[in-house]
mmCIF file of C-alpha atoms in Angstrom:
data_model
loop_
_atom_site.group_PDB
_atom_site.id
_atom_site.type_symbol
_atom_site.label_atom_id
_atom_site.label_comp_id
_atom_site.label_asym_id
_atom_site.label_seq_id
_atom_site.Cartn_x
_atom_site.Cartn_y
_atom_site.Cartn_z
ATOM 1 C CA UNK A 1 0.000 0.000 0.000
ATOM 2 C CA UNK A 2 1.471 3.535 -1.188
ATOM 3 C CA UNK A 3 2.257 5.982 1.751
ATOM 4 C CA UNK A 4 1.064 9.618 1.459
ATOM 5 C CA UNK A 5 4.076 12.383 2.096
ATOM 6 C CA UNK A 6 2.949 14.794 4.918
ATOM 7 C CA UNK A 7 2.001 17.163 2.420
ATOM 8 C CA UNK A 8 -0.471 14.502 0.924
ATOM 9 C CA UNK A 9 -1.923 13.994 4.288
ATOM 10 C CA UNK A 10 -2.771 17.667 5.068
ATOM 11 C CA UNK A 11 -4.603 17.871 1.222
ATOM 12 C CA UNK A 12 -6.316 14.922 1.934
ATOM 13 C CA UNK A 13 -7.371 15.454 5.651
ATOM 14 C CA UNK A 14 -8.341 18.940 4.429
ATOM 15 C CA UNK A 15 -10.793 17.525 1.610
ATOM 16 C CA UNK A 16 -12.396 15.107 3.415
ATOM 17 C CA UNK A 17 -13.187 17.244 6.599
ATOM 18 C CA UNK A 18 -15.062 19.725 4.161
ATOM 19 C CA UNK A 19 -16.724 16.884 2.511
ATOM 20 C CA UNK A 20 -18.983 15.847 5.547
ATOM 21 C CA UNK A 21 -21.200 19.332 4.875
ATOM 22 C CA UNK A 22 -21.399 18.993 0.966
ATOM 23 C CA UNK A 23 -22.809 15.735 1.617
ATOM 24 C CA UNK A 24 -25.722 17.834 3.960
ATOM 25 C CA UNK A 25 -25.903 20.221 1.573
ATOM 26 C CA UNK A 26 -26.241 18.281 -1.415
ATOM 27 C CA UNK A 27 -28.996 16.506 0.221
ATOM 28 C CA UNK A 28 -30.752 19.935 1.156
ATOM 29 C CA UNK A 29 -30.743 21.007 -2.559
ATOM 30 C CA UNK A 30 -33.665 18.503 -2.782
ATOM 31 C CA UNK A 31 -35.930 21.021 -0.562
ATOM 32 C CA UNK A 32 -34.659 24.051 -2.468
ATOM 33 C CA UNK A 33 -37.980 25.323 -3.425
ATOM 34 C CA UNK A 34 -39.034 25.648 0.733
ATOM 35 C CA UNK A 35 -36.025 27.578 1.292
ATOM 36 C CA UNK A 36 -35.460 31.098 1.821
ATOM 37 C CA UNK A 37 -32.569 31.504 -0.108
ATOM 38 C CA UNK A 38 -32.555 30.945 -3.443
ATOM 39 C CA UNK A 39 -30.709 28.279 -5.244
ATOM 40 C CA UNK A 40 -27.155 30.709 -6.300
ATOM 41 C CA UNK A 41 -27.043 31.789 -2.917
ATOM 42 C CA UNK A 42 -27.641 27.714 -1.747
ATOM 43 C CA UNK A 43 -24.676 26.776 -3.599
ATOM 44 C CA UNK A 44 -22.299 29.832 -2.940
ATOM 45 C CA UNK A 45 -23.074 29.135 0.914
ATOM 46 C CA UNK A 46 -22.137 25.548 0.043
ATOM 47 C CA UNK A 47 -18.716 26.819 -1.568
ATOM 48 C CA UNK A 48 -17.751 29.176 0.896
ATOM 49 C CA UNK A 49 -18.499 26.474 3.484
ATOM 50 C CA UNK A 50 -16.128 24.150 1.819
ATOM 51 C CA UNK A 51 -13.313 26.444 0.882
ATOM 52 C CA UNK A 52 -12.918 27.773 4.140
ATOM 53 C CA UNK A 53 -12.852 24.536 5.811
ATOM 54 C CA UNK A 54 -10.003 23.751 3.621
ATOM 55 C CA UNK A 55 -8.433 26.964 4.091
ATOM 56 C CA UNK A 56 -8.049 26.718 7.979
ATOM 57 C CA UNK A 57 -6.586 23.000 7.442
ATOM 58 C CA UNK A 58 -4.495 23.775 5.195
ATOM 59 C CA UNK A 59 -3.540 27.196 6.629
ATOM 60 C CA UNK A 60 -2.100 25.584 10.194
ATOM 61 C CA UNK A 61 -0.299 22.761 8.371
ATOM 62 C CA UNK A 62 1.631 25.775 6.068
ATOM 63 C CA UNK A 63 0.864 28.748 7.792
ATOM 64 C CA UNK A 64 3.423 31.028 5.299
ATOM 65 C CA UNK A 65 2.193 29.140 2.108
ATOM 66 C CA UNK A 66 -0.082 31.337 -0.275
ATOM 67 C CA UNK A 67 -3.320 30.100 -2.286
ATOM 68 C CA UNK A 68 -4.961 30.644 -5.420
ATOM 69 C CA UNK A 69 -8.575 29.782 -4.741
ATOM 70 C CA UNK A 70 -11.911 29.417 -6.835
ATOM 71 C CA UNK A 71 -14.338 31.979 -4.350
ATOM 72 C CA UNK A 72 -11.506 34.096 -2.203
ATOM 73 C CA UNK A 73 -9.098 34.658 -5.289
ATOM 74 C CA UNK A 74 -5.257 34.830 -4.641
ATOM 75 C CA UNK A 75 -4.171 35.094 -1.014
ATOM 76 C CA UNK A 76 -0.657 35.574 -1.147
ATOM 77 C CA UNK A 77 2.137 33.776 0.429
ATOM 78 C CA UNK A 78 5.838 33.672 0.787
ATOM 79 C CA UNK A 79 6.961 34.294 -3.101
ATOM 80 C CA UNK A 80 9.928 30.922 -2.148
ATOM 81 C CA UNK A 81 7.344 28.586 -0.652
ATOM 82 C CA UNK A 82 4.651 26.525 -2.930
ATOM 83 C CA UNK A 83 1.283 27.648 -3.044
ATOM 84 C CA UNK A 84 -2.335 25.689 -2.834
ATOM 85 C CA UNK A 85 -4.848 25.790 -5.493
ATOM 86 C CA UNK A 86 -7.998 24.827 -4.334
ATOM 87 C CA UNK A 87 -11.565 24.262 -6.176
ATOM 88 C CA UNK A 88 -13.776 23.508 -3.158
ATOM 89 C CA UNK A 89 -17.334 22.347 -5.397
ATOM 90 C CA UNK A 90 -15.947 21.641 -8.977
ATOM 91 C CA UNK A 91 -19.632 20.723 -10.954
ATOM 92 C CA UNK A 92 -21.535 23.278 -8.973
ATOM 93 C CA UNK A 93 -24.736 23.171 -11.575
ATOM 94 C CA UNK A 94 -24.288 19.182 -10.811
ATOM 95 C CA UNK A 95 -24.643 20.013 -7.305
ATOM 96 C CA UNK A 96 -27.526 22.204 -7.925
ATOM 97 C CA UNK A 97 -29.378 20.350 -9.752
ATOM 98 C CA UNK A 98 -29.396 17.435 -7.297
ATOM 99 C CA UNK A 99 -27.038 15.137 -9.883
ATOM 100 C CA UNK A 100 -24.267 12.958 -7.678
ATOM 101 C CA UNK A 101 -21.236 14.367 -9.420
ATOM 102 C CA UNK A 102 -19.091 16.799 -8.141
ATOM 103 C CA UNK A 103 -15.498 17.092 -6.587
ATOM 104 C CA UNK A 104 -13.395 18.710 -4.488
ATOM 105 C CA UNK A 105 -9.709 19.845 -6.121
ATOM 106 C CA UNK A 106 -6.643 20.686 -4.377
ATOM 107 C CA UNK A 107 -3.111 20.932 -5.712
ATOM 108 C CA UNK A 108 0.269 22.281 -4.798
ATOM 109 C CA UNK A 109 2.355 24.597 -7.018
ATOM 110 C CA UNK A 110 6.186 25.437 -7.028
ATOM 111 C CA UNK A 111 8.156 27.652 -7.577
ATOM 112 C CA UNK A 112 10.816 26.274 -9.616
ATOM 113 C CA UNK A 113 14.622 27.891 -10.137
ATOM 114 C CA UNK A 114 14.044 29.214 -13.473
ATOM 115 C CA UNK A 115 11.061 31.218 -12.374
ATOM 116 C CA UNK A 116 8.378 28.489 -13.357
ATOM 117 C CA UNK A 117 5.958 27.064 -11.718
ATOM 118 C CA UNK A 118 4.949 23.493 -11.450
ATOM 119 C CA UNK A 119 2.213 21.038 -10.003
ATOM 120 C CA UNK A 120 3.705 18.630 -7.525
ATOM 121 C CA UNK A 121 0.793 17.645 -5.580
ATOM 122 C CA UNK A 122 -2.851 16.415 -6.505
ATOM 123 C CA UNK A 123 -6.022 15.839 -4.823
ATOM 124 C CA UNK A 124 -9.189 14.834 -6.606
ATOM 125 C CA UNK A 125 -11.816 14.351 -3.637
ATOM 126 C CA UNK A 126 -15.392 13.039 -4.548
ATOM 127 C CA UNK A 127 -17.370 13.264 -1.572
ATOM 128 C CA UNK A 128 -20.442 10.973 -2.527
ATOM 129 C CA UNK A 129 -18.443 7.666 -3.337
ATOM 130 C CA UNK A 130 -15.414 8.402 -1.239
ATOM 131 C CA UNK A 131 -12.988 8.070 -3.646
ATOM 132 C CA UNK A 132 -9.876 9.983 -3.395
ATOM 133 C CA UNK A 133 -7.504 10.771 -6.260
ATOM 134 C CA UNK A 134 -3.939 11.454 -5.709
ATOM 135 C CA UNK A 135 -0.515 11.639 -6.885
ATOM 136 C CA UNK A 136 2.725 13.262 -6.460
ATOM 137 C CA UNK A 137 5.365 14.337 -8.682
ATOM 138 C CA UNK A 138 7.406 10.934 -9.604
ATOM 139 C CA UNK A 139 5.791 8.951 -7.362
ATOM 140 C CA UNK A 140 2.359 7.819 -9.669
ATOM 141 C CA UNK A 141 -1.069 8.546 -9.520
ATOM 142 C CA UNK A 142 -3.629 6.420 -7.174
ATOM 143 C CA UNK A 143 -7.295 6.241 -6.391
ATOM 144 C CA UNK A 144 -6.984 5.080 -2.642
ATOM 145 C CA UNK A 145 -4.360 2.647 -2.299
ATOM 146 C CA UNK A 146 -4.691 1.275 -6.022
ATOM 147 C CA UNK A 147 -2.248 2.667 -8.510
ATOM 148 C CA UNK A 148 -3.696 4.086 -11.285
ATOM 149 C CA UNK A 149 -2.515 4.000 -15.408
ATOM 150 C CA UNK A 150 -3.858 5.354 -18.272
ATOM 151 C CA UNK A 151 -6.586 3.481 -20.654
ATOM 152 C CA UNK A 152 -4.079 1.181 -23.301
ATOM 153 C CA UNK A 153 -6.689 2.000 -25.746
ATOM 154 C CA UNK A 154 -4.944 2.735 -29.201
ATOM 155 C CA UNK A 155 -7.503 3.282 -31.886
ATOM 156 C CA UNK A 156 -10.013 6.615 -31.849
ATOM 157 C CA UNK A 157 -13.032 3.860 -32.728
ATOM 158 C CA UNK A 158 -12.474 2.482 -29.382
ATOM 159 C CA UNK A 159 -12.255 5.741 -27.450
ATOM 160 C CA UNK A 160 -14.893 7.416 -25.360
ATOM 161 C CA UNK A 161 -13.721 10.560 -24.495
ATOM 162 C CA UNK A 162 -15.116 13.476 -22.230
ATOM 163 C CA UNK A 163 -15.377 17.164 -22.490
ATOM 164 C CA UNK A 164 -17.143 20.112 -21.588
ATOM 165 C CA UNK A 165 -19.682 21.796 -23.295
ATOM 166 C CA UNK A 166 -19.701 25.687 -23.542
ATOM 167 C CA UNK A 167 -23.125 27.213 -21.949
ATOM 168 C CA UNK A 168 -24.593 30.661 -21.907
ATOM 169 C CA UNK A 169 -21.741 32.739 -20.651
ATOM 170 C CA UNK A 170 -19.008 30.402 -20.760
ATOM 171 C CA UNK A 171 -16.909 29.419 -23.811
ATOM 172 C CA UNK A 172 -16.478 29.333 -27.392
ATOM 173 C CA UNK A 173 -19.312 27.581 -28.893
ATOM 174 C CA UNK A 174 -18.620 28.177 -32.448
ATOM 175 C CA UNK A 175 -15.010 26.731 -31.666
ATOM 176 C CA UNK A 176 -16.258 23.494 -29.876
ATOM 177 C CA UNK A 177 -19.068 22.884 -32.300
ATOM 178 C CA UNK A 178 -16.135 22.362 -34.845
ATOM 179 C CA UNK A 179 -13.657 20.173 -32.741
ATOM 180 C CA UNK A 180 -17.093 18.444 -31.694
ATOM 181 C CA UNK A 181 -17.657 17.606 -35.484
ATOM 182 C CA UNK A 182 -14.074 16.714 -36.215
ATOM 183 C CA UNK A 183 -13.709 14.000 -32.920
ATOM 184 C CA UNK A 184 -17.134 12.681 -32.748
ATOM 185 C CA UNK A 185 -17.406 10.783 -35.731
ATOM 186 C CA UNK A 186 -13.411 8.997 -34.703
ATOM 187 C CA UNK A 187 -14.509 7.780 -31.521
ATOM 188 C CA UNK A 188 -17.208 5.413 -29.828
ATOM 189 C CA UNK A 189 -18.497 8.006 -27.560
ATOM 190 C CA UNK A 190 -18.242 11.299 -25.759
ATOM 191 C CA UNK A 191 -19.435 12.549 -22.608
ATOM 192 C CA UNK A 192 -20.019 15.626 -20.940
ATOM 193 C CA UNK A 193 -20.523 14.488 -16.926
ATOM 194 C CA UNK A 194 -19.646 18.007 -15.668
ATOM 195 C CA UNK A 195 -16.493 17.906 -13.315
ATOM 196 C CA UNK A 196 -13.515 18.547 -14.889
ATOM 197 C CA UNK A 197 -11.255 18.268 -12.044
ATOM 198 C CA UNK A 198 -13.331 14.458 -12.276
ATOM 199 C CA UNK A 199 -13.544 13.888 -16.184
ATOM 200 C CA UNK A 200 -9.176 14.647 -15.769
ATOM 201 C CA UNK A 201 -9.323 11.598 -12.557
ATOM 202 C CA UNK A 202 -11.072 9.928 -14.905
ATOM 203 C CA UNK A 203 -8.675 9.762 -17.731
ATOM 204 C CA UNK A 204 -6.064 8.613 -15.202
ATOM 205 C CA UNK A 205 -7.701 5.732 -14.008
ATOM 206 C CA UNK A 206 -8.389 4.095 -17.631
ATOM 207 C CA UNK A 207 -12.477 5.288 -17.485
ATOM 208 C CA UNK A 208 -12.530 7.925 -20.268
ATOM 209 C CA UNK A 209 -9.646 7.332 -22.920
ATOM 210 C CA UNK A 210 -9.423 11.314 -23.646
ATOM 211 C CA UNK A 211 -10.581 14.634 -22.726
ATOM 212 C CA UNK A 212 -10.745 18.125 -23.806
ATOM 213 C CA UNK A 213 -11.756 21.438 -22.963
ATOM 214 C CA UNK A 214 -11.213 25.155 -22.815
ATOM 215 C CA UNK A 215 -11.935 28.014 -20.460
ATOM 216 C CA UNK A 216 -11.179 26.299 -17.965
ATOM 217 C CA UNK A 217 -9.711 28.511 -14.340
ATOM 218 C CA UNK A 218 -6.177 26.373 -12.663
ATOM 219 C CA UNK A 219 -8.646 25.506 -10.175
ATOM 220 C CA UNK A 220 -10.581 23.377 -12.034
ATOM 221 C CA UNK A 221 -7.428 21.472 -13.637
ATOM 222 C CA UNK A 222 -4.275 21.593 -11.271
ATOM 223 C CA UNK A 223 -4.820 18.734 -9.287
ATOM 224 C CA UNK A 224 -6.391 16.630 -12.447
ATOM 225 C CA UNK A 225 -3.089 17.458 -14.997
ATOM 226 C CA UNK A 226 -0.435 15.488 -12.404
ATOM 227 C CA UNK A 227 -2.797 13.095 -12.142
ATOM 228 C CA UNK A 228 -3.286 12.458 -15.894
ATOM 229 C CA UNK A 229 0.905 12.812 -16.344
ATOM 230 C CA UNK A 230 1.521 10.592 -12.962
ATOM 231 C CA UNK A 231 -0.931 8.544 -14.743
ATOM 232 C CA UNK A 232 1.581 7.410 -17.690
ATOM 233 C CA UNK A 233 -0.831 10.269 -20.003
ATOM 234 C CA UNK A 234 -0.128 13.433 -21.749
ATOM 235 C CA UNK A 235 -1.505 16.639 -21.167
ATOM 236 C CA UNK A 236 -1.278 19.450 -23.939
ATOM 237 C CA UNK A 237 -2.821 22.286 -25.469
ATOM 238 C CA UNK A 238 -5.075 21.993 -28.492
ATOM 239 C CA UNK A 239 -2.135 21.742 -31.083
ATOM 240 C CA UNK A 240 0.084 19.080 -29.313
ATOM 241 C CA UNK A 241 1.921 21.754 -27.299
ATOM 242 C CA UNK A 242 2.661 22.805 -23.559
ATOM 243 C CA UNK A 243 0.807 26.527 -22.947
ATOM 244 C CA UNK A 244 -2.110 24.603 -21.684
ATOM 245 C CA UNK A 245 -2.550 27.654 -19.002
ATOM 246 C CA UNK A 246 -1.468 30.601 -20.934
ATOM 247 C CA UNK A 247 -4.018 29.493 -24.084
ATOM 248 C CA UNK A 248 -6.607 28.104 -21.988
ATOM 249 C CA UNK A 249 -6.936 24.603 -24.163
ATOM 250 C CA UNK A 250 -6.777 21.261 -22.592
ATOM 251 C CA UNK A 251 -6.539 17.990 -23.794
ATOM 252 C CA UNK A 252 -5.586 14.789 -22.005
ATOM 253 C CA UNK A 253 -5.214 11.226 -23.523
ATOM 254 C CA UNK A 254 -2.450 8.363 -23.742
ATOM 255 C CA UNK A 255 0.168 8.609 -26.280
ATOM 256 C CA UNK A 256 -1.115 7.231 -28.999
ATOM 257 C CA UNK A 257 -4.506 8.900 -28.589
ATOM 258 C CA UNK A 258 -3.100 12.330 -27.542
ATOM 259 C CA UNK A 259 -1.343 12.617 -31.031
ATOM 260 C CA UNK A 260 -4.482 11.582 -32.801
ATOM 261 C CA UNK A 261 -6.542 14.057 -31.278
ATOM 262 C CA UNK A 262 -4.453 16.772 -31.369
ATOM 263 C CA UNK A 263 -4.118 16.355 -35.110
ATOM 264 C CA UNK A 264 -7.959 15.969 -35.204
ATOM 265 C CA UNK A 265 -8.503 19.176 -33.502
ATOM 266 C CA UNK A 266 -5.461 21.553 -34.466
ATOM 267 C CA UNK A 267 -6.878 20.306 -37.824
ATOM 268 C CA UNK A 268 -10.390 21.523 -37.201
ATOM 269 C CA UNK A 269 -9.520 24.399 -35.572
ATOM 270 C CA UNK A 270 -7.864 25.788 -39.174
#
């Protein structure tokens, strides 16, 4: 059985001592409509909740660290020491809506010696099934104590992959309707399920064979990319390459896969 670091303990500890009121909450969404406060305010309550359970563990255990969270923004830190990015409800219309998916995403990110910053720690928390997602850098991704690799899949016709829809507000439908048209007729099915901190956990652990996505917040990805890489997977931009963050395009697969869709999309995108 794989031992957590210290550092995995605190993330994990942290997620699952939040996850106790989602679980109330998520079952109070059902009586919504007798409530005084409406359904946004519901679920912001809920995230606030969450986050700032996480904070204050995570806050004693690395008192001088900084974050980069989904509701409080930036909170900054010693510029030397790592800093936690934390999505406390990732698939809040999920939640909402009364649908069992959603997840809690922490990660750590370090500063590195040439002034970059990297992932080295992951936490993909879903608080319904109790399954907790983790890895750290070189040492593999898990699910509990069970090591997790990548789906062996190696032809598209096989594949079902997951993504995310764009909705009013969010995204570029135009875009996705033609990367949508360009993968869906390759592959054996795609899914939209609504987490992508989850669909990411997902592709580690062999369920979906791909994923892709864009405007997307580090939040919602941080924890999920080391796990996809820890994994034995790729993780790349829409055109193969590695400005996932600064072009907001994310797409996750095994090799052979990755280089398929890439070529699929870069090639709609034209």
């Amino acid at each position: 059985m794989p031992s957590h670091s210290g550092l995995l303990t605190v993330m994990d500890r942290a997620a699952r001592k939040a996850a106790p009121r989602l679980r109330r909450d998520f079952n109070e969404v059902q009586h919504l409509q007798v409530s005084r406060k409406g359904p946004a305010d519901f679920v912001s309550m809920a995230d606030q909740r969450a986050e700032q359970t996480i904070y204050e563990e995570l806050s004693k255990a690395r008192p001088d660290w900084g974050f980069l969270m989904e509701e409080r923004g930036e909170i900054a830190g010693d510029p030397s020491k790592p800093r936690f990015i934390v999505d406390p409800l990732d698939g809040t219309t999920n939640f909402l809506h009364g649908i069992p998916h959603f997840s809690i995403s922490i990660a750590v990110e370090e500063p590195m010696a040439n002034g970059k910053r990297e992932i080295t720690s992951g936490v993909v928390y879903q608080p319904l099934t109790d399954e907790s997602f983790w890895a750290e850098k070189g040492r593999g991704a898990w699910v509990q104590e069970q090591r997790l690799r990548v789906s062996a899949r190696r032809d598209l016709a096989d594949s079902v992959i997951a993504t995310g829809i764009p909705f009013l507000g969010h995204g570029d439908f135009a875009q996705w309707s033609r990367i949508f048209g360009a993968v869906a007729p390759e592959v054996a099915g795609i899914r939209r399920l609504g987490s992508a901190a989850l669909d990411l956990a997902w592709v580690a652990a062999g369920r979906f064979d791909g994923f892709w996505e864009s405007s997307l917040k580090p939040w919602d990805v941080a924890a999920g990319m080391l796990l996809v890489k820890e994994a034995g997977g790729f993780v790349t931009d829409f055109r193969g390459g590695d400005k996932m963050m600064e072009r907001n395009e994310f797409l996750a697969a095994n090799d052979a896969l990755q280089s398929r869709l890439h070529k699929l999309i870069a090639g709609a995108l034209r």
